[in-house]
Amino acid sequence: MTVFIIRRLSQSLLVLFITSIIVFAGIYAIGNPIDILIAPDATFAEREQAIKALGLDQSLIEQYGTFLWNALHGDLGRSFVFNQPSIDLILNRMPATLELAFVALFLSLAIGIPLGLWSGLRPNSVLDETVMTGSILGFSLPNFWQGMMLIMIFSVWLGWLPSTGRGEVDTVLGMRTSLTSWSGISHLILPAFNLALFKISLVTRLTRSGVRENMPLDFVKFARAKGLSERRIVSVHVLKNIMIPIVTVVGVEFGGIIAFAIVTETIFAWPGMGKLLIDSIMRLDRPVVVAYLLVVVTLFIVINFVVDILYSLLDPRIRLGSAA
Amino acid sequence: MNSTSRLKRLGLVASTAIFIAMSPALAADITLGSSTEPSSLDPQFSRTGNNQNVAAQIFDRLIEPDPNLQVTPALAESWTNVDPTTWRVKLRPGVVFQDGSPLTTEDVIYSLERAKDIPNSPAPFSGNVGAIASMKAVDPLTIEFKTKSPTPEFIEQIGLVYIVQKKLAEGKSIEAFNDRSAAIGTGAYKVKEWVPGDHITLVRNDKFWGKKPAFDTVTIKFIANDAARVAALRSGSVDLIDAVPPGDVKTLEKTKGIKLSSIASARNIYLALDSSRDESPFVVGADGKPLNPNPLKDQRVRQALSKLINRQLIVDRLLDGAGEPAGQLVPVGIGGSDPSLKPTAPDVAGAKKLLADAGFPQGFGITLHTSNDRFAGDAETAQAIGQMFAQGGLKVNGVVAQPYNVYATAAGKQTFSAFIFSLGNTTPTSATGLRNLLMTQNKEAGTGSFNRTKYSNPAFDAKMKEAMAEFDVEKRVALLKEATKIAIDDVGFVPLFWPKVYWASKDNITYTANRGEDFMATLAGQAQ
């Protein structure tokens, strides 16, 4: 286990270092942020002043050197646009995104697994066909379009749910959350559902195929011979066996939900960090983009680590030392 | 019995009706859906529209632009030009900040001093205060300014800098504004809360010196996505939105309970032609190599290209009418606009003749460049112009559209030959725009900062210098018109159109359309 962690950690640092170089040089190659940030009627003097203030008069190597030196001291630089530490900007927006991601994850598991079990246990029934067709829709309809439809139906026509923003927010245990009031929850429903639709389909399909694969296996027959109830067989033995692929996929997808919920956050004007990333790329706000992607890479590393640990809990045959 | 209950019911219905009819007037709150968001509450941090929209509701300036961008007095009640380098500005008496402290000459002097050097500001106000040589208070309400050189448009420059409170801002960083402790101005509304990425809440400032603001509470929600912003208005979550996409205008006009206000912006969408170099990379002969001499250097060729463009068609078909064809830099209503300069009429035969006269009867090869996410219809406009050029006998080798963040840098490096760009005008006259876009690039003189084609015309430069040194407003405007005519006759740039900007609101809200594309609650009112 210790070897595993050390090896993982050193790999992670290397990944972070390479990411920083690629992103830094990539954004530098796209263009000069001054051309985007400057006032429409700026004079030469103003332009030069701004270039100097943001350190853009130095060469790429010098700029990267400064960045790396500061980063090693825990400072990822200040945003060109906001003039605030980029890490603060990201962390300020993270709770909103985490909240959205966790609710979406919860929805996808809470809806996807029962649906998958249900249709997997009754293959080729009307119900199974319906669920499978429905999941194709969930897969294939673009996220953006789904979002607009949700808004048109539930906000514009029915007027049940608000279409934009985050609603009331309370501070619980130091985290700002909107789960404590109806205003907050009502604002959360549409974006969370929009984000979850794809995942629900994914989990349903994974669960269904897992169930179909496992039901004819010997351990199910033994369990039946032993006299266990069908309910126990499915909910304990089968479910545990099919969880490994689900955990793997959901783990990776969860990282994706957190880091790149951009479409949903944009449509619903959700003040999360996905929107920050896209805005920062459009405005070439390099410190924020670099810091963001470093945070995201870290996040993925952590999630993969958790997934590996979950494997060993779900299936005692898997040992972490050799898994890496 | 029957009749009484019916009467009662009628009464109930009537009182409900009255209540419903009155409720818009009672609910003096408004929610705005804004396409942009400020990057800071420090009003001097960035001169871009995103920040100014919010800053102008909390803070005031010495002057205030009206919907046609013309100067009206704000914190300055009057100003006089004592001699070419001396100005006296008299402050409005009795103005207090939102915390009750009075506005003094010290606050104004401090604010103008501060604007010179805001740390890490990407779009500073330093140019606005660059002319100041010294300032001193001559009495409690009057400041005397000395300028480094004669500056006729002095008040238009310093007048646009936001005035902050010295005792709150001195020695403080941007954080003091963002946490609201220094964001206390003299403006119509006070900040109550700012949640970046989500919304900002403003409340009425009862101590405001000007017209009483129409709303008690203003919530500005940041909804960058066009479709989502329109949906938010239609679902009723917001009362008023800006930047209505042209494609949605027709639908919204037909929607019950929603109305639109619009005006042509002072932003000019133009085609820039690389006319200064002997060879231009995307103007090629039959062999695919750049032509030498570059045809675009010839005024007749530029004239021909302008004649090939059907501006009205572009506006009608591509923008659904959301634009006004342009024949010069600024529209009517802004100083220096010349009513006699009409948009060049499409004339394919005339253009072909001009091309033949210039020695290109067979045309030449050209590639157009454009952004694809900067303003409505930018890529489509370039496509259409490409087809129009092809009709005139040119060989259009391609129309390349790029995202603005890539495009803007490349355009500034003389990478392209013919490219579409926009120039926002935020000043009362065309002087600033003409100076930045068309005067010969010269860092010391501060001219030509957006002259991406390095266009240079000595006659135009001379006329502009004369105009910029003229103190008499009428004479200055006349000179600007003359300068504009020189540049247009020479086709220094090819003006295309001024986009129309739209605001949409619920029926009970009015909005003052303005050429500066400003979006603020101070311009909104309640319909009678």
Short mmCIF file of N, CA, C and O in Angstrom, two decimals, chain B residues 234-346:
data_model
loop_
_atom_site.label_atom_id
_atom_site.label_comp_id
_atom_site.label_asym_id
_atom_site.label_seq_id
_atom_site.Cartn_x
_atom_site.Cartn_y
_atom_site.Cartn_z
N ARG B 234 -38.47 35.15 -20.85
CA ARG B 234 -39.77 34.58 -21.20
C ARG B 234 -40.39 33.83 -20.03
O ARG B 234 -41.61 33.77 -19.90
N SER B 235 -39.55 33.22 -19.20
CA SER B 235 -40.10 32.49 -18.05
C SER B 235 -40.42 33.43 -16.90
O SER B 235 -40.99 33.02 -15.91
N GLY B 236 -40.03 34.68 -17.04
CA GLY B 236 -40.35 35.65 -16.00
C GLY B 236 -39.32 35.73 -14.89
O GLY B 236 -39.52 36.48 -13.94
N SER B 237 -38.21 34.99 -14.95
CA SER B 237 -37.24 35.10 -13.85
C SER B 237 -36.47 36.41 -13.90
O SER B 237 -35.89 36.80 -12.90
N VAL B 238 -36.43 37.07 -15.06
CA VAL B 238 -35.84 38.41 -15.09
C VAL B 238 -36.82 39.35 -15.81
O VAL B 238 -37.69 38.90 -16.56
N ASP B 239 -36.67 40.67 -15.55
CA ASP B 239 -37.59 41.64 -16.11
C ASP B 239 -37.05 42.31 -17.37
O ASP B 239 -37.80 42.87 -18.15
N LEU B 240 -35.73 42.28 -17.51
CA LEU B 240 -35.12 43.07 -18.56
C LEU B 240 -33.79 42.42 -18.94
O LEU B 240 -33.04 42.02 -18.06
N ILE B 241 -33.53 42.29 -20.24
CA ILE B 241 -32.25 41.71 -20.65
C ILE B 241 -31.58 42.60 -21.69
O ILE B 241 -32.24 43.39 -22.36
N ASP B 242 -30.27 42.46 -21.82
CA ASP B 242 -29.54 43.19 -22.85
C ASP B 242 -29.06 42.20 -23.92
O ASP B 242 -29.30 40.99 -23.81
N ALA B 243 -28.42 42.74 -24.94
CA ALA B 243 -27.81 41.92 -26.00
C ALA B 243 -28.74 40.84 -26.51
O ALA B 243 -28.38 39.67 -26.58
N VAL B 244 -29.95 41.23 -26.87
CA VAL B 244 -30.88 40.27 -27.47
C VAL B 244 -30.30 39.85 -28.81
O VAL B 244 -29.99 40.69 -29.64
N PRO B 245 -30.14 38.52 -29.05
CA PRO B 245 -29.57 38.12 -30.34
C PRO B 245 -30.52 38.49 -31.48
O PRO B 245 -31.74 38.31 -31.34
N PRO B 246 -30.00 39.04 -32.61
CA PRO B 246 -30.87 39.50 -33.69
C PRO B 246 -31.87 38.44 -34.15
O PRO B 246 -33.00 38.75 -34.48
N GLY B 247 -31.44 37.16 -34.11
CA GLY B 247 -32.33 36.09 -34.56
C GLY B 247 -33.57 35.93 -33.70
O GLY B 247 -34.57 35.36 -34.13
N ASP B 248 -33.53 36.42 -32.46
CA ASP B 248 -34.68 36.26 -31.55
C ASP B 248 -35.60 37.47 -31.55
O ASP B 248 -36.65 37.45 -30.92
N VAL B 249 -35.17 38.53 -32.25
CA VAL B 249 -35.93 39.79 -32.17
C VAL B 249 -37.36 39.61 -32.66
O VAL B 249 -38.32 40.01 -32.00
N LYS B 250 -37.51 38.96 -33.83
CA LYS B 250 -38.86 38.82 -34.42
C LYS B 250 -39.80 38.06 -33.50
O LYS B 250 -40.94 38.43 -33.30
N THR B 251 -39.28 36.95 -32.93
CA THR B 251 -40.12 36.13 -32.04
C THR B 251 -40.53 36.94 -30.81
O THR B 251 -41.69 36.90 -30.40
N LEU B 252 -39.56 37.66 -30.23
CA LEU B 252 -39.88 38.40 -29.01
C LEU B 252 -40.86 39.53 -29.29
O LEU B 252 -41.72 39.84 -28.47
N GLU B 253 -40.74 40.15 -30.48
CA GLU B 253 -41.67 41.24 -30.82
C GLU B 253 -43.11 40.72 -30.82
O GLU B 253 -44.03 41.44 -30.47
N LYS B 254 -43.26 39.47 -31.22
CA LYS B 254 -44.62 38.91 -31.31
C LYS B 254 -45.08 38.37 -29.97
O LYS B 254 -46.26 38.08 -29.79
N THR B 255 -44.17 38.18 -29.01
CA THR B 255 -44.56 37.59 -27.74
C THR B 255 -45.34 38.59 -26.91
O THR B 255 -44.92 39.73 -26.72
N LYS B 256 -46.46 38.15 -26.40
CA LYS B 256 -47.30 39.03 -25.59
C LYS B 256 -46.58 39.33 -24.27
O LYS B 256 -45.98 38.45 -23.67
N GLY B 257 -46.68 40.56 -23.83
CA GLY B 257 -46.10 40.91 -22.54
C GLY B 257 -44.63 41.26 -22.59
O GLY B 257 -44.02 41.55 -21.57
N ILE B 258 -44.04 41.23 -23.80
CA ILE B 258 -42.62 41.58 -23.91
C ILE B 258 -42.46 42.68 -24.95
O ILE B 258 -43.14 42.69 -25.98
N LYS B 259 -41.60 43.64 -24.65
CA LYS B 259 -41.34 44.67 -25.66
C LYS B 259 -39.84 44.91 -25.80
O LYS B 259 -39.06 44.54 -24.93
N LEU B 260 -39.49 45.55 -26.91
CA LEU B 260 -38.06 45.75 -27.20
C LEU B 260 -37.74 47.22 -27.35
O LEU B 260 -38.58 48.00 -27.78
N SER B 261 -36.51 47.59 -26.98
CA SER B 261 -36.00 48.92 -27.32
C SER B 261 -34.73 48.69 -28.10
O SER B 261 -33.97 47.76 -27.82
N SER B 262 -34.48 49.54 -29.08
CA SER B 262 -33.27 49.34 -29.86
C SER B 262 -32.74 50.65 -30.42
O SER B 262 -33.46 51.64 -30.52
N ILE B 263 -31.47 50.62 -30.78
CA ILE B 263 -30.82 51.77 -31.39
C ILE B 263 -29.59 51.23 -32.12
O ILE B 263 -29.08 50.16 -31.77
N ALA B 264 -29.15 51.93 -33.14
CA ALA B 264 -27.90 51.52 -33.78
C ALA B 264 -26.76 51.92 -32.86
O ALA B 264 -26.70 53.05 -32.38
N SER B 265 -25.88 50.99 -32.60
CA SER B 265 -24.74 51.26 -31.73
C SER B 265 -23.76 52.17 -32.44
O SER B 265 -23.80 52.32 -33.66
N ALA B 266 -22.85 52.78 -31.68
CA ALA B 266 -21.81 53.59 -32.31
C ALA B 266 -20.61 52.72 -32.68
O ALA B 266 -19.60 53.21 -33.16
N ARG B 267 -20.74 51.40 -32.48
CA ARG B 267 -19.67 50.47 -32.86
C ARG B 267 -19.70 50.30 -34.37
O ARG B 267 -20.74 50.07 -34.96
N ASN B 268 -18.55 50.45 -34.99
CA ASN B 268 -18.50 50.33 -36.45
C ASN B 268 -17.90 48.99 -36.84
O ASN B 268 -16.82 48.62 -36.39
N ILE B 269 -18.61 48.24 -37.67
CA ILE B 269 -18.08 47.00 -38.23
C ILE B 269 -17.50 47.37 -39.60
O ILE B 269 -18.20 47.96 -40.43
N TYR B 270 -16.22 47.09 -39.78
CA TYR B 270 -15.60 47.55 -41.02
C TYR B 270 -14.72 46.46 -41.62
O TYR B 270 -14.37 45.48 -40.95
N LEU B 271 -14.38 46.69 -42.88
CA LEU B 271 -13.44 45.80 -43.56
C LEU B 271 -12.12 46.56 -43.65
O LEU B 271 -12.08 47.68 -44.17
N ALA B 272 -11.07 45.98 -43.11
CA ALA B 272 -9.75 46.62 -43.17
C ALA B 272 -9.00 46.06 -44.37
O ALA B 272 -9.04 44.85 -44.63
N LEU B 273 -8.33 46.94 -45.09
CA LEU B 273 -7.58 46.51 -46.27
C LEU B 273 -6.11 46.83 -46.07
O LEU B 273 -5.76 47.96 -45.70
N ASP B 274 -5.27 45.85 -46.33
CA ASP B 274 -3.82 46.00 -46.12
C ASP B 274 -3.26 46.86 -47.26
O ASP B 274 -2.79 46.34 -48.25
N SER B 275 -3.32 48.17 -47.08
CA SER B 275 -3.03 49.07 -48.20
C SER B 275 -1.64 49.69 -48.11
O SER B 275 -1.28 50.51 -48.95
N SER B 276 -0.86 49.35 -47.10
CA SER B 276 0.39 50.09 -46.92
C SER B 276 1.63 49.34 -47.42
O SER B 276 2.67 49.93 -47.62
N ARG B 277 1.49 48.02 -47.63
CA ARG B 277 2.69 47.25 -47.96
C ARG B 277 2.77 46.97 -49.47
O ARG B 277 1.74 46.90 -50.14
N ASP B 278 3.98 46.76 -49.95
CA ASP B 278 4.14 46.47 -51.37
C ASP B 278 3.62 45.08 -51.72
O ASP B 278 3.22 44.81 -52.84
N GLU B 279 3.70 44.19 -50.75
CA GLU B 279 3.16 42.85 -50.96
C GLU B 279 2.28 42.52 -49.78
O GLU B 279 2.63 42.79 -48.64
N SER B 280 1.13 41.94 -50.04
CA SER B 280 0.26 41.54 -48.96
C SER B 280 0.04 40.03 -49.07
O SER B 280 -0.20 39.52 -50.17
N PRO B 281 0.15 39.30 -47.95
CA PRO B 281 0.23 37.84 -48.03
C PRO B 281 -0.95 37.16 -48.72
O PRO B 281 -0.78 36.11 -49.32
N PHE B 282 -2.15 37.74 -48.63
CA PHE B 282 -3.32 37.04 -49.18
C PHE B 282 -3.91 37.73 -50.40
O PHE B 282 -5.05 37.50 -50.76
N VAL B 283 -3.12 38.60 -51.04
CA VAL B 283 -3.55 39.19 -52.31
C VAL B 283 -2.60 38.63 -53.35
O VAL B 283 -1.43 39.02 -53.41
N VAL B 284 -3.10 37.68 -54.16
CA VAL B 284 -2.19 36.89 -54.98
C VAL B 284 -2.58 36.95 -56.46
O VAL B 284 -3.72 37.24 -56.82
N GLY B 285 -1.60 36.64 -57.31
CA GLY B 285 -1.84 36.56 -58.74
C GLY B 285 -2.28 35.16 -59.14
O GLY B 285 -2.55 34.31 -58.28
N ALA B 286 -2.29 34.92 -60.44
CA ALA B 286 -2.75 33.62 -60.94
C ALA B 286 -1.85 32.49 -60.45
O ALA B 286 -2.28 31.35 -60.29
N ASP B 287 -0.57 32.81 -60.21
CA ASP B 287 0.37 31.78 -59.77
C ASP B 287 0.30 31.50 -58.28
O ASP B 287 1.03 30.66 -57.76
N GLY B 288 -0.57 32.22 -57.57
CA GLY B 288 -0.71 31.98 -56.14
C GLY B 288 0.30 32.72 -55.29
O GLY B 288 0.31 32.59 -54.07
N LYS B 289 1.21 33.49 -55.93
CA LYS B 289 2.20 34.25 -55.16
C LYS B 289 1.68 35.67 -54.92
O LYS B 289 0.95 36.21 -55.75
N PRO B 290 2.06 36.28 -53.79
CA PRO B 290 1.61 37.65 -53.53
C PRO B 290 1.99 38.59 -54.68
O PRO B 290 3.09 38.50 -55.21
N LEU B 291 1.05 39.43 -55.03
CA LEU B 291 1.30 40.38 -56.11
C LEU B 291 2.18 41.53 -55.63
O LEU B 291 2.04 42.01 -54.52
N ASN B 292 3.08 41.95 -56.53
CA ASN B 292 3.89 43.13 -56.24
C ASN B 292 3.84 44.00 -57.50
O ASN B 292 4.25 43.54 -58.56
N PRO B 293 3.35 45.21 -57.46
CA PRO B 293 2.82 45.90 -56.28
C PRO B 293 1.46 45.38 -55.84
O PRO B 293 0.69 44.90 -56.67
N ASN B 294 1.22 45.51 -54.57
CA ASN B 294 -0.02 45.10 -53.93
C ASN B 294 -1.19 45.94 -54.47
O ASN B 294 -1.21 47.15 -54.33
N PRO B 295 -2.18 45.29 -55.10
CA PRO B 295 -3.30 46.06 -55.69
C PRO B 295 -4.02 46.93 -54.66
O PRO B 295 -4.55 47.98 -55.01
N LEU B 296 -4.03 46.51 -53.40
CA LEU B 296 -4.77 47.25 -52.39
C LEU B 296 -4.15 48.63 -52.11
O LEU B 296 -4.74 49.47 -51.45
N LYS B 297 -2.91 48.84 -52.61
CA LYS B 297 -2.29 50.16 -52.43
C LYS B 297 -2.98 51.20 -53.31
O LYS B 297 -2.88 52.39 -53.07
N ASP B 298 -3.66 50.71 -54.35
CA ASP B 298 -4.30 51.61 -55.31
C ASP B 298 -5.68 52.01 -54.81
O ASP B 298 -6.53 51.16 -54.56
N GLN B 299 -5.88 53.32 -54.69
CA GLN B 299 -7.15 53.82 -54.17
C GLN B 299 -8.32 53.31 -55.00
O GLN B 299 -9.40 53.03 -54.48
N ARG B 300 -8.11 53.17 -56.34
CA ARG B 300 -9.21 52.74 -57.21
C ARG B 300 -9.64 51.31 -56.88
O ARG B 300 -10.82 50.97 -56.93
N VAL B 301 -8.66 50.47 -56.53
CA VAL B 301 -9.00 49.09 -56.18
C VAL B 301 -9.82 49.06 -54.89
O VAL B 301 -10.85 48.37 -54.80
N ARG B 302 -9.40 49.85 -53.92
CA ARG B 302 -10.14 49.88 -52.65
C ARG B 302 -11.56 50.40 -52.88
O ARG B 302 -12.54 49.89 -52.34
N GLN B 303 -11.63 51.41 -53.73
CA GLN B 303 -12.94 51.98 -54.09
C GLN B 303 -13.81 50.89 -54.73
O GLN B 303 -14.99 50.75 -54.39
N ALA B 304 -13.20 50.13 -55.63
CA ALA B 304 -13.94 49.07 -56.32
C ALA B 304 -14.45 48.04 -55.32
O ALA B 304 -15.61 47.61 -55.37
N LEU B 305 -13.60 47.65 -54.36
CA LEU B 305 -14.02 46.65 -53.38
C LEU B 305 -15.21 47.17 -52.57
O LEU B 305 -16.16 46.44 -52.28
N SER B 306 -15.14 48.46 -52.21
CA SER B 306 -16.23 49.04 -51.44
C SER B 306 -17.52 49.03 -52.25
O SER B 306 -18.60 48.77 -51.73
N LYS B 307 -17.40 49.31 -53.56
CA LYS B 307 -18.58 49.34 -54.43
C LYS B 307 -19.17 47.94 -54.65
O LYS B 307 -20.32 47.81 -55.06
N LEU B 308 -18.37 46.91 -54.44
CA LEU B 308 -18.87 45.55 -54.65
C LEU B 308 -19.74 45.08 -53.49
O LEU B 308 -20.48 44.11 -53.60
N ILE B 309 -19.63 45.76 -52.36
CA ILE B 309 -20.34 45.29 -51.16
C ILE B 309 -21.74 45.88 -51.11
O ILE B 309 -21.91 47.10 -51.13
N ASN B 310 -22.72 45.00 -51.01
CA ASN B 310 -24.10 45.45 -50.84
C ASN B 310 -24.45 45.43 -49.35
O ASN B 310 -24.82 44.41 -48.79
N ARG B 311 -24.28 46.58 -48.72
CA ARG B 311 -24.42 46.65 -47.26
C ARG B 311 -25.85 46.40 -46.81
O ARG B 311 -26.09 45.73 -45.80
N GLN B 312 -26.78 46.97 -47.57
CA GLN B 312 -28.19 46.80 -47.18
C GLN B 312 -28.58 45.33 -47.20
O GLN B 312 -29.27 44.85 -46.31
N LEU B 313 -28.07 44.61 -48.19
CA LEU B 313 -28.39 43.19 -48.31
C LEU B 313 -27.84 42.42 -47.10
O LEU B 313 -28.52 41.57 -46.52
N ILE B 314 -26.61 42.76 -46.71
CA ILE B 314 -26.01 42.09 -45.55
C ILE B 314 -26.86 42.33 -44.31
O ILE B 314 -27.20 41.41 -43.56
N VAL B 315 -27.23 43.58 -44.12
CA VAL B 315 -28.02 43.93 -42.93
C VAL B 315 -29.38 43.24 -42.97
O VAL B 315 -29.83 42.66 -41.98
N ASP B 316 -30.04 43.27 -44.12
CA ASP B 316 -31.39 42.70 -44.20
C ASP B 316 -31.38 41.18 -44.07
O ASP B 316 -32.19 40.61 -43.36
N ARG B 317 -30.46 40.54 -44.81
CA ARG B 317 -30.54 39.09 -44.90
C ARG B 317 -29.79 38.39 -43.77
O ARG B 317 -30.24 37.41 -43.23
N LEU B 318 -28.61 38.90 -43.44
CA LEU B 318 -27.79 38.17 -42.46
C LEU B 318 -28.11 38.60 -41.04
O LEU B 318 -27.99 37.82 -40.11
N LEU B 319 -28.51 39.86 -40.87
CA LEU B 319 -28.73 40.36 -39.51
C LEU B 319 -30.21 40.54 -39.21
O LEU B 319 -30.57 41.14 -38.20
N ASP B 320 -31.08 40.08 -40.11
CA ASP B 320 -32.51 40.28 -39.92
C ASP B 320 -32.84 41.75 -39.67
O ASP B 320 -33.68 42.09 -38.83
N GLY B 321 -32.14 42.63 -40.34
CA GLY B 321 -32.43 44.06 -40.20
C GLY B 321 -31.77 44.72 -39.00
O GLY B 321 -31.97 45.90 -38.75
N ALA B 322 -30.99 43.95 -38.23
CA ALA B 322 -30.41 44.50 -37.00
C ALA B 322 -29.11 45.26 -37.27
O ALA B 322 -28.07 44.95 -36.70
N GLY B 323 -29.20 46.25 -38.12
CA GLY B 323 -28.01 47.05 -38.39
C GLY B 323 -28.36 48.21 -39.28
O GLY B 323 -29.46 48.28 -39.83
N GLU B 324 -27.41 49.13 -39.40
CA GLU B 324 -27.62 50.30 -40.22
C GLU B 324 -26.39 50.40 -41.12
O GLU B 324 -25.28 50.51 -40.61
N PRO B 325 -26.56 50.38 -42.44
CA PRO B 325 -25.40 50.47 -43.33
C PRO B 325 -24.60 51.73 -43.04
O PRO B 325 -25.18 52.80 -42.80
N ALA B 326 -23.28 51.63 -43.06
CA ALA B 326 -22.43 52.76 -42.66
C ALA B 326 -21.63 53.28 -43.84
O ALA B 326 -21.14 52.51 -44.67
N GLY B 327 -21.51 54.59 -43.89
CA GLY B 327 -20.68 55.22 -44.92
C GLY B 327 -19.55 56.01 -44.30
O GLY B 327 -18.82 56.73 -44.98
N GLN B 328 -19.42 55.92 -42.98
CA GLN B 328 -18.36 56.62 -42.27
C GLN B 328 -18.17 55.96 -40.90
O GLN B 328 -18.78 54.93 -40.63
N LEU B 329 -17.35 56.57 -40.03
CA LEU B 329 -17.03 55.90 -38.78
C LEU B 329 -18.18 55.93 -37.77
O LEU B 329 -18.52 54.91 -37.18
N VAL B 330 -18.76 57.12 -37.54
CA VAL B 330 -19.76 57.23 -36.47
C VAL B 330 -21.13 57.60 -37.05
O VAL B 330 -21.22 58.29 -38.06
N PRO B 331 -22.20 57.12 -36.39
CA PRO B 331 -23.54 57.43 -36.90
C PRO B 331 -23.98 58.85 -36.55
O PRO B 331 -23.36 59.53 -35.72
N VAL B 332 -25.08 59.28 -37.16
CA VAL B 332 -25.65 60.60 -36.90
C VAL B 332 -25.93 60.76 -35.40
O VAL B 332 -26.36 59.80 -34.75
N GLY B 333 -25.66 61.94 -34.89
CA GLY B 333 -25.91 62.17 -33.46
C GLY B 333 -24.60 62.27 -32.71
O GLY B 333 -24.54 62.83 -31.61
N ILE B 334 -23.54 61.74 -33.28
CA ILE B 334 -22.24 61.80 -32.64
C ILE B 334 -21.39 62.83 -33.38
O ILE B 334 -21.43 62.90 -34.63
N GLY B 335 -20.69 63.68 -32.62
CA GLY B 335 -19.93 64.77 -33.20
C GLY B 335 -18.97 64.29 -34.28
O GLY B 335 -18.22 63.35 -34.08
N GLY B 336 -19.00 64.96 -35.44
CA GLY B 336 -18.10 64.57 -36.51
C GLY B 336 -18.77 63.71 -37.55
O GLY B 336 -18.18 63.40 -38.58
N SER B 337 -20.02 63.30 -37.28
CA SER B 337 -20.74 62.50 -38.27
C SER B 337 -21.22 63.44 -39.37
O SER B 337 -21.77 64.49 -39.10
N ASP B 338 -20.97 63.05 -40.63
CA ASP B 338 -21.30 63.92 -41.75
C ASP B 338 -22.50 63.34 -42.50
O ASP B 338 -22.39 62.29 -43.13
N PRO B 339 -23.67 64.01 -42.42
CA PRO B 339 -24.87 63.45 -43.03
C PRO B 339 -24.73 63.26 -44.54
O PRO B 339 -25.46 62.47 -45.13
N SER B 340 -23.77 63.96 -45.16
CA SER B 340 -23.66 63.83 -46.62
C SER B 340 -22.91 62.56 -47.02
O SER B 340 -22.92 62.17 -48.19
N LEU B 341 -22.24 61.94 -46.06
CA LEU B 341 -21.50 60.72 -46.40
C LEU B 341 -22.43 59.51 -46.28
O LEU B 341 -22.62 58.95 -45.21
N LYS B 342 -23.01 59.13 -47.42
CA LYS B 342 -23.94 57.99 -47.44
C LYS B 342 -23.13 56.70 -47.62
O LYS B 342 -22.02 56.73 -48.18
N PRO B 343 -23.70 55.57 -47.21
CA PRO B 343 -23.02 54.30 -47.48
C PRO B 343 -22.79 54.14 -48.98
O PRO B 343 -23.68 54.50 -49.77
N THR B 344 -21.65 53.64 -49.37
CA THR B 344 -21.35 53.43 -50.79
C THR B 344 -22.39 52.48 -51.39
O THR B 344 -22.62 51.39 -50.87
N ALA B 345 -23.01 52.92 -52.48
CA ALA B 345 -24.05 52.09 -53.10
C ALA B 345 -23.39 50.96 -53.89
O ALA B 345 -22.33 51.17 -54.49
N PRO B 346 -24.00 49.78 -53.89
CA PRO B 346 -23.41 48.68 -54.67
C PRO B 346 -23.46 49.01 -56.17
O PRO B 346 -24.46 49.52 -56.67
#
